[in-house]
C-alpha atoms as an extended CHARMM CRD file, in Angstrom:
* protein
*
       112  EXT
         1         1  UNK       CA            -28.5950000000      -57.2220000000     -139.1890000000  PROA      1               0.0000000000
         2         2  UNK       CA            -25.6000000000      -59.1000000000     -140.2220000000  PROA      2               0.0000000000
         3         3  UNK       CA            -24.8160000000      -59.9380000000     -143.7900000000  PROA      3               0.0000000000
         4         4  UNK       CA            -24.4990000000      -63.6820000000     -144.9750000000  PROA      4               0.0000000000
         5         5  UNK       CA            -21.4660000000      -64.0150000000     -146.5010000000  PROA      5               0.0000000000
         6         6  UNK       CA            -21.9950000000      -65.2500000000     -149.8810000000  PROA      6               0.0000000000
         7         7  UNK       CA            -24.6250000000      -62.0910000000     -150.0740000000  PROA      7               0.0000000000
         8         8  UNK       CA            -21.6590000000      -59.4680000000     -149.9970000000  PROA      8               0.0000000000
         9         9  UNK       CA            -20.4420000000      -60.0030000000     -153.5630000000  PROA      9               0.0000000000
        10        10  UNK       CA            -24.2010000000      -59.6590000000     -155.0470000000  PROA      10              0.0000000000
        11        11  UNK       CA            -24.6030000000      -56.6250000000     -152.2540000000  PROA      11              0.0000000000
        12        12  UNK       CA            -21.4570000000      -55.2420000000     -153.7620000000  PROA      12              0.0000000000
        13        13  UNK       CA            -22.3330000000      -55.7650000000     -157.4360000000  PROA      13              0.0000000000
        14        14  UNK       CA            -26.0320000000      -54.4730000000     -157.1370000000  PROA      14              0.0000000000
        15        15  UNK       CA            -24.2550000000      -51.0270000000     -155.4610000000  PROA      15              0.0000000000
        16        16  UNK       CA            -22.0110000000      -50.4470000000     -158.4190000000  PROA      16              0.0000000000
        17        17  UNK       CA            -24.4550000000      -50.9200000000     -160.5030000000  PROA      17              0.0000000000
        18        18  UNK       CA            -26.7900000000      -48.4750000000     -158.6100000000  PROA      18              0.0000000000
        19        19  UNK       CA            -23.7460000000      -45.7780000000     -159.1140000000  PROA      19              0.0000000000
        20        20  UNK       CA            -23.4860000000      -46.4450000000     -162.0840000000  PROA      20              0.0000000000
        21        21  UNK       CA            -27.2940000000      -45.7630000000     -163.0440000000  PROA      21              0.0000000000
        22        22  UNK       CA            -26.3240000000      -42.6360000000     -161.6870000000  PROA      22              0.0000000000
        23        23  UNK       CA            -23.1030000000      -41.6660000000     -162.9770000000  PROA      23              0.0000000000
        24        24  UNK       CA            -23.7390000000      -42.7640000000     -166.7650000000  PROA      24              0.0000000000
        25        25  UNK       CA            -26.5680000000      -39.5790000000     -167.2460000000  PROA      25              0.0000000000
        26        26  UNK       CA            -24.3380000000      -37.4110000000     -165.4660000000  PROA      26              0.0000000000
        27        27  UNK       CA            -21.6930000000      -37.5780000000     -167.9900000000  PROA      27              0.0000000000
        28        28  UNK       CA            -23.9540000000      -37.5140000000     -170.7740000000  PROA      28              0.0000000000
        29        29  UNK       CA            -25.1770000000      -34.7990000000     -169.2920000000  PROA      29              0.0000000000
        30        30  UNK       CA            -21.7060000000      -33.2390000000     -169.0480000000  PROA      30              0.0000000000
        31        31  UNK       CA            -20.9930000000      -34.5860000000     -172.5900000000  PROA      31              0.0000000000
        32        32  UNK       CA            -23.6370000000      -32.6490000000     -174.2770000000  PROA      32              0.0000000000
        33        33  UNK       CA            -26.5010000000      -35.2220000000     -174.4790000000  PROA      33              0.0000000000
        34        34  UNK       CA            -29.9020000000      -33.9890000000     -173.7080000000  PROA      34              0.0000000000
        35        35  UNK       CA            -31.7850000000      -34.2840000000     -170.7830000000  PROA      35              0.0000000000
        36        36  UNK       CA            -34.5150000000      -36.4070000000     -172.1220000000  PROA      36              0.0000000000
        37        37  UNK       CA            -32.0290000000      -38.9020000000     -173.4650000000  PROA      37              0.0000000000
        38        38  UNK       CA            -30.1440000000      -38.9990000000     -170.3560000000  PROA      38              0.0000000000
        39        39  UNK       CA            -33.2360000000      -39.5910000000     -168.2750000000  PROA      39              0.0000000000
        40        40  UNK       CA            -33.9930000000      -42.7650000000     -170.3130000000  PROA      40              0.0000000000
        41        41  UNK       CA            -30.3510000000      -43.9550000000     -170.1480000000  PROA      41              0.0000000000
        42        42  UNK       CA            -30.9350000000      -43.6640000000     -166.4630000000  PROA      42              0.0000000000
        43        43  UNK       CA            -34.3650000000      -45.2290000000     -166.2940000000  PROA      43              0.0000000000
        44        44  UNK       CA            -33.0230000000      -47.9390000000     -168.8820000000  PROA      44              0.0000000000
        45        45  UNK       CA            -30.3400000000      -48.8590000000     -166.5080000000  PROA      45              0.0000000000
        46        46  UNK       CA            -32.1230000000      -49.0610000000     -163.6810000000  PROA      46              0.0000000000
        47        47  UNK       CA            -34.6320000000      -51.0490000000     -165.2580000000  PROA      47              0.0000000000
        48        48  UNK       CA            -31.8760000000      -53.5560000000     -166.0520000000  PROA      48              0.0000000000
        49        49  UNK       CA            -30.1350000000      -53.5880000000     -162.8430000000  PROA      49              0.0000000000
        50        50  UNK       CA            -33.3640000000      -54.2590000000     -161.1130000000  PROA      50              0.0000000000
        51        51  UNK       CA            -34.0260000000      -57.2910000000     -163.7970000000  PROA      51              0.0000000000
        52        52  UNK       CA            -30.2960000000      -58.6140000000     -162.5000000000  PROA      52              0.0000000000
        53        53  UNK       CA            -30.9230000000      -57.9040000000     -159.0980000000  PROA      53              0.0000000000
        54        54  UNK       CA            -34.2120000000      -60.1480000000     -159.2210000000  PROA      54              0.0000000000
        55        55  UNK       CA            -32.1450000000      -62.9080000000     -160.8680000000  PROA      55              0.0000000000
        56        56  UNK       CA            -29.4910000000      -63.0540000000     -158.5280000000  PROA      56              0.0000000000
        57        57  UNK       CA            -31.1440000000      -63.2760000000     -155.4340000000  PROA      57              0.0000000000
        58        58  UNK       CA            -33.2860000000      -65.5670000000     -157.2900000000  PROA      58              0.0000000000
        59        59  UNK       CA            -30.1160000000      -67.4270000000     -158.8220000000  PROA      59              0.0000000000
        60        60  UNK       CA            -28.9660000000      -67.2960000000     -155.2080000000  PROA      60              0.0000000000
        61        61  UNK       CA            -31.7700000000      -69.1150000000     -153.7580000000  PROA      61              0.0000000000
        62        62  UNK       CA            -31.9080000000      -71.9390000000     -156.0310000000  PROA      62              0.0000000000
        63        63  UNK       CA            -27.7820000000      -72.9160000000     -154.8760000000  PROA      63              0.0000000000
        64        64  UNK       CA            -28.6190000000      -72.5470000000     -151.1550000000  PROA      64              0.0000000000
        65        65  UNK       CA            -31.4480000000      -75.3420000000     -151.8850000000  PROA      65              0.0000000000
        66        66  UNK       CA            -30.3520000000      -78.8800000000     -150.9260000000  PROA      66              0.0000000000
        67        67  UNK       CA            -29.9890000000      -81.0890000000     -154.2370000000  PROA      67              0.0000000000
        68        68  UNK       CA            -33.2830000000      -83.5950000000     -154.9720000000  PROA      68              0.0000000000
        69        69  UNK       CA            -32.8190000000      -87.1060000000     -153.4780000000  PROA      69              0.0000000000
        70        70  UNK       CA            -35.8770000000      -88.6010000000     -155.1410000000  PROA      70              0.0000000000
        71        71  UNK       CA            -35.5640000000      -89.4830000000     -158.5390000000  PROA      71              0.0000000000
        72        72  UNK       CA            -38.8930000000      -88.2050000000     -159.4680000000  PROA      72              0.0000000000
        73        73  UNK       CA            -37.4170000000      -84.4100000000     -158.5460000000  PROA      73              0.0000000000
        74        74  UNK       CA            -34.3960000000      -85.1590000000     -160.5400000000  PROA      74              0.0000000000
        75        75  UNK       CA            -34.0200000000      -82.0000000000     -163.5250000000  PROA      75              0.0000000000
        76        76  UNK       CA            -36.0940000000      -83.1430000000     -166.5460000000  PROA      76              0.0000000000
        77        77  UNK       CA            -32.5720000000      -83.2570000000     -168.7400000000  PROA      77              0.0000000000
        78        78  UNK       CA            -31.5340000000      -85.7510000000     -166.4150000000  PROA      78              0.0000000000
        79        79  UNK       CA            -34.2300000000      -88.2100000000     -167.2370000000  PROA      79              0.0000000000
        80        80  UNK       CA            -33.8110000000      -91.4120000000     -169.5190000000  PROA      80              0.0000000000
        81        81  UNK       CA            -35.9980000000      -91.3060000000     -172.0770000000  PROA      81              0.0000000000
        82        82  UNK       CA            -36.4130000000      -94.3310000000     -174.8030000000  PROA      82              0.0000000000
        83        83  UNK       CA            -35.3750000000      -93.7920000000     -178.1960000000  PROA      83              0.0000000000
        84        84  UNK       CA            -37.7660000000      -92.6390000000     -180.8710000000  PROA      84              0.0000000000
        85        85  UNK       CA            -39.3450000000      -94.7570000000     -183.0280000000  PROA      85              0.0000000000
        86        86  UNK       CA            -38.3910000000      -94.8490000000     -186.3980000000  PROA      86              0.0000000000
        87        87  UNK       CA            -41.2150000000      -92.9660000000     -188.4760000000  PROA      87              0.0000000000
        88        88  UNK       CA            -42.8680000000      -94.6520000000     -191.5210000000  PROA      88              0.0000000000
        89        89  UNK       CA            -41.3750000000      -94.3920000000     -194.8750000000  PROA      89              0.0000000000
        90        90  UNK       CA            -37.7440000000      -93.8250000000     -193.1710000000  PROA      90              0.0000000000
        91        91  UNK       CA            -34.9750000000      -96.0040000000     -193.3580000000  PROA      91              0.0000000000
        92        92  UNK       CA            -32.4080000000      -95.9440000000     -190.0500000000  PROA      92              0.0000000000
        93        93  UNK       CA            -29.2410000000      -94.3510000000     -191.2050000000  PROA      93              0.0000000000
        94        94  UNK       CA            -26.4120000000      -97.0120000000     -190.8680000000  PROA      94              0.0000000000
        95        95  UNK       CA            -23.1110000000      -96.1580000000     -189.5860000000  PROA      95              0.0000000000
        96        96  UNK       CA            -21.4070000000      -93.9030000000     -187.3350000000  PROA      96              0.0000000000
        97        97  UNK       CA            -19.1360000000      -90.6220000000     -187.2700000000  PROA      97              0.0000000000
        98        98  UNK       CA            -17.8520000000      -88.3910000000     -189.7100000000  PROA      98              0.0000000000
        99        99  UNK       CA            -18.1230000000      -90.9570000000     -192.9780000000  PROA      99              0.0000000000
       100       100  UNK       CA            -21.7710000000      -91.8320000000     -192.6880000000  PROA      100             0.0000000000
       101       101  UNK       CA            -23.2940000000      -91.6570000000     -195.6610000000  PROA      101             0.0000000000
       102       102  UNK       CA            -20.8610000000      -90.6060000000     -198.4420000000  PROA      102             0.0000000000
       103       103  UNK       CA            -19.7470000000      -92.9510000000     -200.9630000000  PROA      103             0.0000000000
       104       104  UNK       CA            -16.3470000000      -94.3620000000     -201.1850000000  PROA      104             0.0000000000
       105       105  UNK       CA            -15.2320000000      -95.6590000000     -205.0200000000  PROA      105             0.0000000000
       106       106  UNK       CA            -11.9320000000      -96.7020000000     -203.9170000000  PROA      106             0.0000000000
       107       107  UNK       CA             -9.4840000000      -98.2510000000     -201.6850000000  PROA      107             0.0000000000
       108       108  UNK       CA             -7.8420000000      -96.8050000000     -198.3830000000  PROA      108             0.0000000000
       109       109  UNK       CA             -4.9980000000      -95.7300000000     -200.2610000000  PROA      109             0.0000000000
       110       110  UNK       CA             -4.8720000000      -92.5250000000     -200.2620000000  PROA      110             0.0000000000
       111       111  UNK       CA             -4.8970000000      -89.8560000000     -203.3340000000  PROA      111             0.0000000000
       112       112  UNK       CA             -1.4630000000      -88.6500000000     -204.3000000000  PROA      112             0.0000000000
């Protein structure tokens, strides 16, 4: 069984993180830390790394999937939707960038 090779890096990371799961109790253990609290740092970790591990493969799936032609599959972000309707009782704010709103007294000279 041959590996593909965009699956070696995740294969890779997913077997450091397996040592890892071990190694961290074992110095904790060495450290002083007891073994009920290194047993849940190990069972922690492996909990996580088998949460990553699920989202990778699934992570990897989703980029070897060609991209949606249609425009109906298009992402939902990607969709134009009309602008909202102004609500009752609200006026449209006028203007645009930074300025909107404020009140200027004077001229465009400015204040020395």
């Amino acid at each position: 069984m041959t590996v593909p090779p965009g699956d070696n890096g995740t294969t890779e990371l997913i077997r450091w993180a397996a040592f890892s799961c071990v190694l961290v109790p074992v110095v904790l253990l060495w450290y002083g830390s007891s073994p009920a609290g290194a047993t849940g740092t190990a069972l922690g970790l492996a909990a996580v790394t088998a949460v990553c591990r699920l989202l990778l493969r699934r992570s990897e799936r989703g980029a070897a999937r060609p991209s949606p032609e249609r425009p109906q599959d298009r992402p939902h972000h990607q969709e134009h939707h009309p602008a909202p309707a102004p609500r009752p009782g609200h006026r449209p704010r006028g203007g645009t960038g930074a300025h909107r709103g404020t009140r200027h007294t004077g001229g465009s000279t400015p204040v020395g």
